[in-house]
């Protein structure tokens, strides 16, 4: 019979070639234009539409990867990828990912893979300490913050609606978040049957932080109308400007009103780990749940979203259901992850985070994040001093929002020109009704020189406009 999988020597040869490729790619990543120049459909058209009948030589697959796939890649791991939020797959993270693929375990139950479950508990406990959260928080890993937040709001709904599990949702539940909250909050409300009309987007102050007085007023008004306020989601590091909602004030209101308080620190949680930024999560110890994405600003490859919950019993209430073929031992130390989430199975995501946390350690991670914040502030000062540009929002973390004084069209053109040049990749947003360009600094390979190169490109096109 013909050989099934690659032989050990095949794997050594092709795997070695792929790893060599990875090393060379990361070594020379600055030579690539950050974003691809192509029109929609170009990649799909370059590949055969018929599915392969017989296998192809691995060498030719790797060659096509370079020739056809790579030119369509937006290089998220490039040090001058400043769009959305800048992320990185660091060396330790890449190796953790590789080993996890080789093991191919499924962490659904403790016995389905003790290592995956127990390491997840261990790294979440470490990350909890880095974030300064108390030991009551149970931590687990989801793929994305959107899924973490969906689980949080689902648990909040189960807590507010005791008949939910058996009878389905009852009407009248209302959720509160700020007008600058991530869309995943509203999406969760849509998916969970709460409805967008029952999401109150609370107004913000001049620094884009949720106003507690407006939150209180909205809750009061909803109670008067016979509604049932059940959950508030605050944000530490909003997507638009990285503003930090007053977590402690919101927590006081949530405690008094009996609301579940979920904190979306998907991006900002990393900044909040720094000693000088501890204020950002003040009050979080009493919150019900929190999400922080190591795949954002903690140098871990996508996907890895850390979800902490102080009331894991409500996750079980919302999501546990054990068919006989999954029955397992009852032991307080044998955690069955499937009991705390919608998905049955999961990848060994803890492994890459373990590699990152161990290889870098808290001090080095903080030093890198601190540099990013420092460079963002430097850049904001340069932009602020430029005659044609202005900074659009306070720089709290490592995101700089700016615009061209000539208006939206000029800002748009400027951003497009920078992106077309291939030097850097920026993204846009609308803030207070006006278009802004965003520069996020967060890649582990980014240097001060990279930020200056990006700034030089921005300046050149701003002067030309
Ligand atoms: C990025 C981000 C999200 C969504 O993250 P995913 O992991 O892509 O779902 C949610 N909230 C905030 C504040 C974010 O920055």
Short mmCIF file of C-alpha atoms and ligand atoms in Angstrom, two decimals:
data_model
loop_
_atom_site.label_atom_id
_atom_site.label_comp_id
_atom_site.label_asym_id
_atom_site.label_seq_id
_atom_site.Cartn_x
_atom_site.Cartn_y
_atom_site.Cartn_z
CA UNK A 1 0.00 0.00 0.00
CA UNK A 2 1.05 3.53 -0.76
CA UNK A 3 2.32 5.60 2.14
CA UNK A 4 -0.41 7.64 3.88
CA UNK A 5 1.10 10.71 5.53
CA UNK A 6 4.55 12.15 4.86
CA UNK A 7 7.37 9.95 6.09
CA UNK A 8 9.65 11.30 8.86
CA UNK A 9 12.25 12.21 6.25
CA UNK A 10 9.60 13.99 4.11
CA UNK A 11 8.50 15.96 7.15
CA UNK A 12 12.08 16.82 8.03
CA UNK A 13 12.75 18.00 4.49
CA UNK A 14 9.53 19.95 3.84
CA UNK A 15 9.19 21.08 7.44
CA UNK A 16 12.80 22.27 7.41
CA UNK A 17 12.18 24.16 4.17
CA UNK A 18 9.04 25.76 5.63
CA UNK A 19 10.80 26.77 8.84
CA UNK A 20 13.70 28.19 6.82
CA UNK A 21 11.12 30.11 4.86
CA UNK A 22 9.58 31.46 8.08
CA UNK A 23 12.96 32.61 9.39
CA UNK A 24 13.81 34.32 6.11
CA UNK A 25 10.36 35.92 5.91
CA UNK A 26 10.58 37.43 9.37
CA UNK A 27 14.17 38.51 8.76
CA UNK A 28 13.30 40.36 5.57
CA UNK A 29 9.69 41.34 6.34
CA UNK A 30 10.47 45.05 5.98
CA UNK A 31 11.20 44.45 2.28
CA UNK A 32 7.53 43.67 1.65
CA UNK A 33 4.94 46.37 0.96
CA UNK A 34 2.82 46.16 4.11
CA UNK A 35 -0.49 45.84 2.26
CA UNK A 36 -0.98 44.04 -1.06
CA UNK A 37 -1.76 45.93 -4.24
CA UNK A 38 -4.40 43.83 -5.93
CA UNK A 39 -8.01 43.88 -7.00
CA UNK A 40 -10.68 41.66 -5.43
CA UNK A 41 -10.78 38.21 -6.97
CA UNK A 42 -7.18 38.25 -8.26
CA UNK A 43 -6.00 35.47 -5.97
CA UNK A 44 -9.07 33.31 -6.49
CA UNK A 45 -8.67 33.68 -10.27
CA UNK A 46 -5.00 32.68 -10.12
CA UNK A 47 -5.83 29.29 -8.59
CA UNK A 48 -7.59 26.37 -10.27
CA UNK A 49 -11.32 26.23 -9.61
CA UNK A 50 -11.37 22.42 -9.82
CA UNK A 51 -10.52 20.61 -6.61
CA UNK A 52 -7.35 18.50 -6.85
CA UNK A 53 -7.91 14.87 -7.76
CA UNK A 54 -4.36 13.70 -7.21
CA UNK A 55 -1.74 15.04 -4.87
CA UNK A 56 0.89 17.54 -5.91
CA UNK A 57 4.55 17.80 -4.94
CA UNK A 58 5.02 19.72 -1.66
CA UNK A 59 7.76 21.77 -3.34
CA UNK A 60 5.31 23.09 -5.89
CA UNK A 61 2.74 23.87 -3.17
CA UNK A 62 5.34 25.89 -1.26
CA UNK A 63 6.39 27.56 -4.52
CA UNK A 64 2.78 28.57 -5.25
CA UNK A 65 2.46 29.83 -1.70
CA UNK A 66 5.29 32.26 -2.43
CA UNK A 67 4.21 33.10 -5.96
CA UNK A 68 0.42 33.35 -5.61
CA UNK A 69 -0.64 33.49 -1.96
CA UNK A 70 2.04 35.75 -0.53
CA UNK A 71 1.43 38.72 -2.90
CA UNK A 72 -2.17 38.77 -1.62
CA UNK A 73 -1.11 38.82 2.03
CA UNK A 74 -1.59 41.89 4.15
CA UNK A 75 1.46 41.60 6.39
CA UNK A 76 -0.04 41.82 9.87
CA UNK A 77 3.29 40.75 11.33
CA UNK A 78 5.11 43.68 9.66
CA UNK A 79 6.57 46.21 12.12
CA UNK A 80 4.84 49.03 10.22
CA UNK A 81 1.41 47.44 10.14
CA UNK A 82 -0.38 50.15 12.15
CA UNK A 83 -3.98 49.50 11.10
CA UNK A 84 -6.80 48.38 13.41
CA UNK A 85 -4.68 47.21 16.32
CA UNK A 86 -1.15 46.16 15.63
CA UNK A 87 -0.48 42.54 16.64
CA UNK A 88 2.44 40.12 16.55
CA UNK A 89 3.30 36.48 16.22
CA UNK A 90 6.57 36.40 18.17
CA UNK A 91 9.17 33.63 17.91
CA UNK A 92 7.99 31.78 21.04
CA UNK A 93 4.38 32.11 19.93
CA UNK A 94 5.13 30.66 16.50
CA UNK A 95 6.93 27.68 18.03
CA UNK A 96 4.08 27.10 20.52
CA UNK A 97 1.66 27.10 17.59
CA UNK A 98 3.79 24.59 15.68
CA UNK A 99 4.00 22.18 18.60
CA UNK A 100 0.29 22.51 19.26
CA UNK A 101 -0.45 21.56 15.64
CA UNK A 102 1.77 18.51 15.96
CA UNK A 103 0.04 17.32 19.15
CA UNK A 104 -3.39 18.08 17.68
CA UNK A 105 -5.14 17.55 21.00
CA UNK A 106 -8.66 18.58 21.84
CA UNK A 107 -9.23 20.20 25.22
CA UNK A 108 -12.91 19.51 25.59
CA UNK A 109 -12.70 17.44 28.80
CA UNK A 110 -9.98 16.98 31.38
CA UNK A 111 -9.48 13.38 30.27
CA UNK A 112 -9.55 14.31 26.58
CA UNK A 113 -6.21 16.01 27.27
CA UNK A 114 -5.10 16.85 30.83
CA UNK A 115 -2.16 18.90 29.56
CA UNK A 116 -4.36 21.23 27.47
CA UNK A 117 -6.81 21.79 30.33
CA UNK A 118 -4.32 22.14 33.17
CA UNK A 119 -1.87 24.34 31.24
CA UNK A 120 -4.82 26.57 30.29
CA UNK A 121 -5.67 26.93 33.99
CA UNK A 122 -2.02 27.65 34.83
CA UNK A 123 -1.38 30.30 32.16
CA UNK A 124 -4.71 31.97 32.87
CA UNK A 125 -3.73 32.13 36.53
CA UNK A 126 -0.41 33.72 35.54
CA UNK A 127 -2.10 36.22 33.25
CA UNK A 128 -4.62 37.00 36.00
CA UNK A 129 -1.66 37.98 38.20
CA UNK A 130 -0.13 40.13 35.46
CA UNK A 131 -3.48 41.92 35.19
CA UNK A 132 -3.72 42.36 38.97
CA UNK A 133 -7.03 40.50 39.27
CA UNK A 134 -7.86 38.55 42.47
CA UNK A 135 -7.73 34.72 42.63
CA UNK A 136 -11.52 34.33 42.48
CA UNK A 137 -11.37 34.85 38.73
CA UNK A 138 -11.66 31.65 36.74
CA UNK A 139 -9.81 31.96 33.44
CA UNK A 140 -10.15 30.15 30.14
CA UNK A 141 -9.18 30.79 26.54
CA UNK A 142 -11.50 31.49 23.63
CA UNK A 143 -10.54 32.19 20.04
CA UNK A 144 -11.61 35.86 19.96
CA UNK A 145 -12.81 38.67 22.21
CA UNK A 146 -16.14 38.62 20.39
CA UNK A 147 -16.66 35.05 21.57
CA UNK A 148 -15.44 35.84 25.09
CA UNK A 149 -17.90 38.74 25.29
CA UNK A 150 -20.72 36.61 23.88
CA UNK A 151 -20.09 34.09 26.66
CA UNK A 152 -20.00 36.85 29.28
CA UNK A 153 -23.29 38.38 28.19
CA UNK A 154 -24.86 34.92 27.88
CA UNK A 155 -23.85 34.16 31.46
CA UNK A 156 -25.15 37.56 32.58
CA UNK A 157 -28.48 36.75 30.96
CA UNK A 158 -28.59 33.34 32.67
CA UNK A 159 -27.92 35.08 35.98
CA UNK A 160 -30.75 37.55 35.38
CA UNK A 161 -33.22 35.04 34.03
CA UNK A 162 -33.35 31.86 36.16
CA UNK A 163 -35.81 30.11 33.82
CA UNK A 164 -33.64 30.75 30.77
CA UNK A 165 -32.06 27.31 30.52
CA UNK A 166 -35.37 25.50 30.30
CA UNK A 167 -37.85 28.06 29.05
CA UNK A 168 -35.84 30.38 26.84
CA UNK A 169 -35.37 34.09 27.27
CA UNK A 170 -37.97 36.32 28.83
CA UNK A 171 -38.44 39.84 27.46
CA UNK A 172 -37.40 43.19 28.86
CA UNK A 173 -33.69 42.71 29.45
CA UNK A 174 -31.56 45.80 28.80
CA UNK A 175 -27.81 46.03 28.33
CA UNK A 176 -25.65 49.15 28.78
CA UNK A 177 -22.39 50.06 27.14
CA UNK A 178 -20.77 53.22 25.85
CA UNK A 179 -21.21 54.65 22.39
CA UNK A 180 -17.54 53.80 21.83
CA UNK A 181 -17.88 50.13 22.80
CA UNK A 182 -16.77 47.52 20.30
CA UNK A 183 -19.44 46.24 17.92
CA UNK A 184 -19.03 42.76 19.44
CA UNK A 185 -21.12 43.92 22.41
CA UNK A 186 -24.07 44.81 20.22
CA UNK A 187 -23.54 41.70 18.09
CA UNK A 188 -23.72 39.55 21.21
CA UNK A 189 -27.02 41.21 22.10
CA UNK A 190 -28.29 40.44 18.59
CA UNK A 191 -27.16 36.81 18.71
CA UNK A 192 -28.53 36.23 22.23
CA UNK A 193 -31.97 37.53 21.38
CA UNK A 194 -31.70 40.66 23.50
CA UNK A 195 -32.06 42.90 20.48
CA UNK A 196 -30.27 46.05 19.41
CA UNK A 197 -33.16 48.17 20.66
CA UNK A 198 -32.36 46.95 24.16
CA UNK A 199 -28.75 48.03 24.01
CA UNK A 200 -28.29 51.50 25.51
CA UNK A 201 -25.26 53.30 24.16
CA UNK A 202 -24.32 55.61 26.99
CA UNK A 203 -22.74 58.94 26.12
CA UNK A 204 -19.12 59.79 26.82
CA UNK A 205 -17.19 62.73 28.24
CA UNK A 206 -14.69 64.89 26.33
CA UNK A 207 -12.09 62.09 26.60
CA UNK A 208 -14.49 59.46 25.20
CA UNK A 209 -15.10 57.72 28.55
CA UNK A 210 -18.52 56.43 29.53
CA UNK A 211 -20.35 58.92 31.75
CA UNK A 212 -21.53 57.21 34.95
CA UNK A 213 -24.22 59.85 35.54
CA UNK A 214 -25.76 59.07 32.15
CA UNK A 215 -25.55 55.35 32.89
CA UNK A 216 -27.45 55.87 36.14
CA UNK A 217 -30.07 57.99 34.43
CA UNK A 218 -30.60 55.41 31.69
CA UNK A 219 -31.03 52.60 34.23
CA UNK A 220 -33.51 54.72 36.19
CA UNK A 221 -35.53 55.48 33.11
CA UNK A 222 -35.60 51.82 32.01
CA UNK A 223 -36.74 50.67 35.46
CA UNK A 224 -39.50 53.26 35.39
CA UNK A 225 -40.61 51.86 32.02
CA UNK A 226 -40.77 48.34 33.47
CA UNK A 227 -37.59 47.10 31.76
CA UNK A 228 -35.01 44.82 33.37
CA UNK A 229 -31.45 46.19 33.32
CA UNK A 230 -29.13 43.18 33.60
CA UNK A 231 -25.66 43.93 32.29
CA UNK A 232 -23.18 46.73 31.70
CA UNK A 233 -20.09 46.39 29.52
CA UNK A 234 -17.28 48.86 30.11
CA UNK A 235 -14.23 49.20 27.90
CA UNK A 236 -10.59 49.57 28.88
CA UNK A 237 -9.02 50.70 25.63
CA UNK A 238 -11.78 51.51 23.17
CA UNK A 239 -11.21 50.61 19.55
CA UNK A 240 -11.74 54.15 18.35
CA UNK A 241 -9.40 56.01 20.72
CA UNK A 242 -8.25 53.58 23.49
CA UNK A 243 -10.15 55.59 26.08
CA UNK A 244 -10.66 53.94 29.47
CA UNK A 245 -14.13 53.90 30.98
CA UNK A 246 -14.27 54.69 34.74
CA UNK A 247 -14.38 51.05 35.77
CA UNK A 248 -14.65 51.68 39.53
CA UNK A 249 -17.59 54.08 39.16
CA UNK A 250 -19.35 51.72 36.78
CA UNK A 251 -18.71 48.84 39.18
CA UNK A 252 -20.33 50.80 42.04
CA UNK A 253 -23.43 51.33 39.91
CA UNK A 254 -23.47 47.69 38.77
CA UNK A 255 -23.20 46.44 42.36
CA UNK A 256 -25.96 48.72 43.57
CA UNK A 257 -28.26 47.88 40.66
CA UNK A 258 -27.48 44.17 40.58
CA UNK A 259 -26.04 44.26 37.04
CA UNK A 260 -23.41 41.91 35.65
CA UNK A 261 -20.32 43.99 34.86
CA UNK A 262 -18.22 42.75 31.94
CA UNK A 263 -15.00 44.58 31.08
CA UNK A 264 -13.79 44.59 27.49
CA UNK A 265 -10.03 45.01 27.82
CA UNK A 266 -9.32 43.06 24.62
CA UNK A 267 -6.60 45.48 23.58
CA UNK A 268 -6.10 47.72 26.61
CA UNK A 269 -5.59 44.90 29.12
CA UNK A 270 -1.97 44.69 27.99
CA UNK A 271 -1.37 48.37 28.79
CA UNK A 272 -3.13 47.93 32.15
CA UNK A 273 -0.51 45.35 33.19
CA UNK A 274 2.09 48.12 33.60
CA UNK A 275 2.57 49.38 37.16
CA UNK A 276 2.00 52.99 36.10
CA UNK A 277 -1.28 51.97 34.44
CA UNK A 278 -2.82 50.02 37.31
CA UNK A 279 -5.49 52.73 37.58
CA UNK A 280 -7.01 51.47 34.33
CA UNK A 281 -8.41 48.35 35.99
CA UNK A 282 -9.17 49.87 39.36
CA UNK A 283 -12.49 48.41 40.46
CA UNK A 284 -12.14 45.38 38.17
CA UNK A 285 -11.65 43.06 41.16
CA UNK A 286 -15.40 43.24 41.82
CA UNK A 287 -16.45 42.92 38.19
CA UNK A 288 -18.08 39.72 36.97
CA UNK A 289 -16.00 39.08 33.87
CA UNK A 290 -13.21 40.49 31.75
CA UNK A 291 -11.69 39.79 28.37
CA UNK A 292 -8.10 40.51 27.35
CA UNK A 293 -6.63 39.29 24.06
CA UNK A 294 -3.03 38.02 24.22
CA UNK A 295 -3.28 37.94 20.42
CA UNK A 296 -3.56 41.72 20.38
CA UNK A 297 -0.70 43.25 22.36
CA UNK A 298 0.85 40.28 24.13
CA UNK A 299 2.88 38.90 21.21
CA UNK A 300 0.86 35.71 20.85
CA UNK A 301 -0.29 34.56 17.39
CA UNK A 302 -3.96 34.86 16.49
CA UNK A 303 -6.12 33.29 17.97
CA UNK A 304 -5.94 33.67 21.73
CA UNK A 305 -8.49 35.51 23.83
CA UNK A 306 -8.26 35.30 27.63
CA UNK A 307 -11.62 35.29 29.36
CA UNK A 308 -11.91 35.70 33.12
CA UNK A 309 -15.08 35.17 35.09
CA UNK A 310 -15.68 35.62 38.81
CA UNK A 311 -18.89 33.57 38.63
CA UNK A 312 -17.98 30.44 36.65
CA UNK A 313 -21.09 28.74 38.03
CA UNK A 314 -23.12 31.06 35.80
CA UNK A 315 -21.11 29.92 32.78
CA UNK A 316 -22.06 26.36 33.69
CA UNK A 317 -25.68 27.38 34.14
CA UNK A 318 -25.65 28.91 30.68
CA UNK A 319 -23.55 26.37 28.78
CA UNK A 320 -23.15 22.98 30.44
CA UNK A 321 -24.91 20.00 28.96
CA UNK A 322 -23.39 16.53 29.09
CA UNK A 323 -24.54 13.78 26.76
CA UNK A 324 -23.70 10.21 27.91
CA UNK A 325 -20.85 9.87 25.41
CA UNK A 326 -19.08 12.75 27.13
CA UNK A 327 -19.69 11.71 30.74
CA UNK A 328 -16.50 12.12 32.73
CA UNK A 329 -15.10 11.95 36.22
CA UNK A 330 -16.28 14.39 38.87
CA UNK A 331 -13.23 15.73 40.57
CA UNK A 332 -12.92 19.36 41.59
CA UNK A 333 -9.48 19.47 39.99
CA UNK A 334 -10.60 17.89 36.71
CA UNK A 335 -11.94 20.91 34.81
CA UNK A 336 -14.07 20.13 31.79
CA UNK A 337 -13.79 23.19 29.56
CA UNK A 338 -16.85 22.21 27.53
CA UNK A 339 -18.99 22.92 30.63
CA UNK A 340 -18.08 26.61 30.48
CA UNK A 341 -18.65 27.39 26.82
CA UNK A 342 -20.73 26.75 23.72
CA UNK A 343 -17.98 24.91 21.83
CA UNK A 344 -17.25 21.34 22.75
CA UNK A 345 -13.65 21.23 21.62
CA UNK A 346 -10.72 23.60 21.51
CA UNK A 347 -7.15 23.79 20.28
CA UNK A 348 -4.20 23.75 22.64
CA UNK A 349 -3.97 27.56 22.67
CA UNK A 350 -2.43 27.67 26.13
CA UNK A 351 0.79 26.25 24.74
CA UNK A 352 1.73 29.29 22.66
CA UNK A 353 0.82 31.64 25.50
CA UNK A 354 2.94 29.55 27.88
CA UNK A 355 5.89 29.89 25.48
CA UNK A 356 5.39 33.65 25.24
CA UNK A 357 4.93 34.24 28.98
CA UNK A 358 7.85 32.03 29.95
CA UNK A 359 10.31 33.13 27.29
CA UNK A 360 9.68 36.86 27.80
CA UNK A 361 8.48 37.20 31.39
CA UNK A 362 6.51 40.07 32.88
CA UNK A 363 9.36 42.56 32.99
CA UNK A 364 10.33 42.26 29.34
CA UNK A 365 6.70 42.27 28.17
CA UNK A 366 6.06 45.46 30.16
CA UNK A 367 9.25 47.09 28.88
CA UNK A 368 8.18 46.50 25.26
CA UNK A 369 4.64 47.77 25.83
CA UNK A 370 6.01 50.80 27.67
CA UNK A 371 8.21 51.60 24.67
CA UNK A 372 5.24 51.37 22.32
CA UNK A 373 3.29 53.82 24.47
CA UNK A 374 6.27 56.17 24.62
CA UNK A 375 6.71 56.16 20.85
CA UNK A 376 2.99 56.81 20.33
CA UNK A 377 3.22 59.87 22.58
CA UNK A 378 6.33 61.07 20.73
CA UNK A 379 4.57 60.62 17.41
CA UNK A 380 1.50 62.47 18.67
CA UNK A 381 3.74 65.39 19.68
CA UNK A 382 5.26 65.46 16.16
CA UNK A 383 1.83 65.35 14.54
CA UNK A 384 0.52 68.00 16.89
CA UNK A 385 3.39 70.32 15.94
CA UNK A 386 2.85 69.88 12.19
CA UNK A 387 1.09 72.87 10.59
CA UNK A 388 -1.29 70.81 8.45
CA UNK A 389 -2.11 67.96 10.84
CA UNK A 390 -3.85 67.61 14.17
CA UNK A 391 -4.17 64.90 16.78
CA UNK A 392 -7.82 63.95 17.11
CA UNK A 393 -7.92 62.33 20.55
CA UNK A 394 -5.79 61.99 23.69
CA UNK A 395 -3.11 59.30 23.39
CA UNK A 396 -3.75 57.00 26.35
CA UNK A 397 -2.10 53.82 25.06
CA UNK A 398 -0.28 53.34 21.76
CA UNK A 399 -2.87 54.52 19.28
CA UNK A 400 -2.58 57.90 17.58
CA UNK A 401 -5.67 59.25 15.80
CA UNK A 402 -5.06 62.26 13.58
CA UNK A 403 -6.48 64.19 10.68
CA UNK A 404 -5.47 66.65 8.01
CA UNK A 405 -6.72 70.13 8.80
CA UNK A 406 -7.98 70.49 5.21
CA UNK A 407 -10.79 68.07 6.00
CA UNK A 408 -12.01 64.49 5.56
CA UNK A 409 -11.08 64.20 1.90
CA UNK A 410 -7.49 65.24 2.60
CA UNK A 411 -7.21 62.82 5.53
CA UNK A 412 -8.58 60.00 3.40
CA UNK A 413 -6.17 60.78 0.55
CA UNK A 414 -3.26 61.01 2.95
CA UNK A 415 -4.05 57.62 4.45
CA UNK A 416 -4.52 56.09 1.02
CA UNK A 417 -1.20 57.45 -0.20
CA UNK A 418 0.67 56.11 2.80
CA UNK A 419 -0.96 52.70 2.31
CA UNK A 420 -0.32 52.68 -1.46
CA UNK A 421 3.33 53.48 -0.85
CA UNK A 422 3.69 50.15 0.95
CA UNK A 423 5.75 51.81 3.68
CA UNK A 424 3.10 51.45 6.34
CA UNK A 425 -0.51 50.41 6.65
CA UNK A 426 -3.00 52.62 8.49
CA UNK A 427 -6.75 52.32 8.95
CA UNK A 428 -9.44 54.95 9.28
CA UNK A 429 -12.39 55.70 11.50
CA UNK A 430 -15.06 58.32 11.97
CA UNK A 431 -14.74 60.24 15.21
CA UNK A 432 -17.20 62.99 16.16
CA UNK A 433 -18.49 62.86 12.59
CA UNK A 434 -15.09 63.44 11.04
CA UNK A 435 -12.74 61.06 9.32
CA UNK A 436 -9.54 60.22 11.20
CA UNK A 437 -6.53 58.07 10.36
CA UNK A 438 -5.20 55.71 13.01
CA UNK A 439 -1.64 54.65 13.74
CA UNK A 440 -1.46 51.77 16.23
CA UNK A 441 1.93 50.68 17.54
CA UNK A 442 2.05 47.21 19.04
CA UNK A 443 4.17 44.80 17.01
CA UNK A 444 7.06 43.25 18.93
CA UNK A 445 9.47 43.93 16.05
CA UNK A 446 8.56 47.61 15.73
CA UNK A 447 11.46 49.94 16.50
CA UNK A 448 11.57 53.66 17.08
CA UNK A 449 13.05 53.92 13.60
CA UNK A 450 10.00 52.15 12.14
CA UNK A 451 7.74 54.72 13.77
CA UNK A 452 9.91 57.49 12.33
CA UNK A 453 9.73 55.88 8.88
CA UNK A 454 5.95 55.81 9.12
CA UNK A 455 5.93 59.42 10.31
CA UNK A 456 8.20 60.45 7.43
CA UNK A 457 5.73 58.95 4.96
CA UNK A 458 2.77 60.66 6.61
CA UNK A 459 4.63 63.97 6.64
CA UNK A 460 5.73 63.69 3.01
CA UNK A 461 2.17 63.13 1.76
CA UNK A 462 0.72 65.72 4.14
CA UNK A 463 3.09 68.31 2.71
CA UNK A 464 2.25 67.32 -0.87
CA UNK A 465 -1.50 67.58 -0.40
C1 LIG B 1 -10.19 43.84 18.92
C2 LIG B 1 -11.26 44.13 19.90
C3 LIG B 1 -12.40 43.32 19.98
C4 LIG B 1 -12.67 42.15 19.06
O1 LIG B 1 -11.63 41.26 19.02
P1 LIG B 1 -11.74 39.84 18.30
O2 LIG B 1 -10.80 39.02 19.11
O3 LIG B 1 -11.29 40.05 16.91
O4 LIG B 1 -13.14 39.38 18.39
C5 LIG B 1 -13.32 43.63 20.94
N1 LIG B 1 -13.18 44.69 21.75
C6 LIG B 1 -12.11 45.49 21.69
C7 LIG B 1 -12.00 46.67 22.62
C8 LIG B 1 -11.12 45.24 20.76
O5 LIG B 1 -10.04 46.05 20.71
#
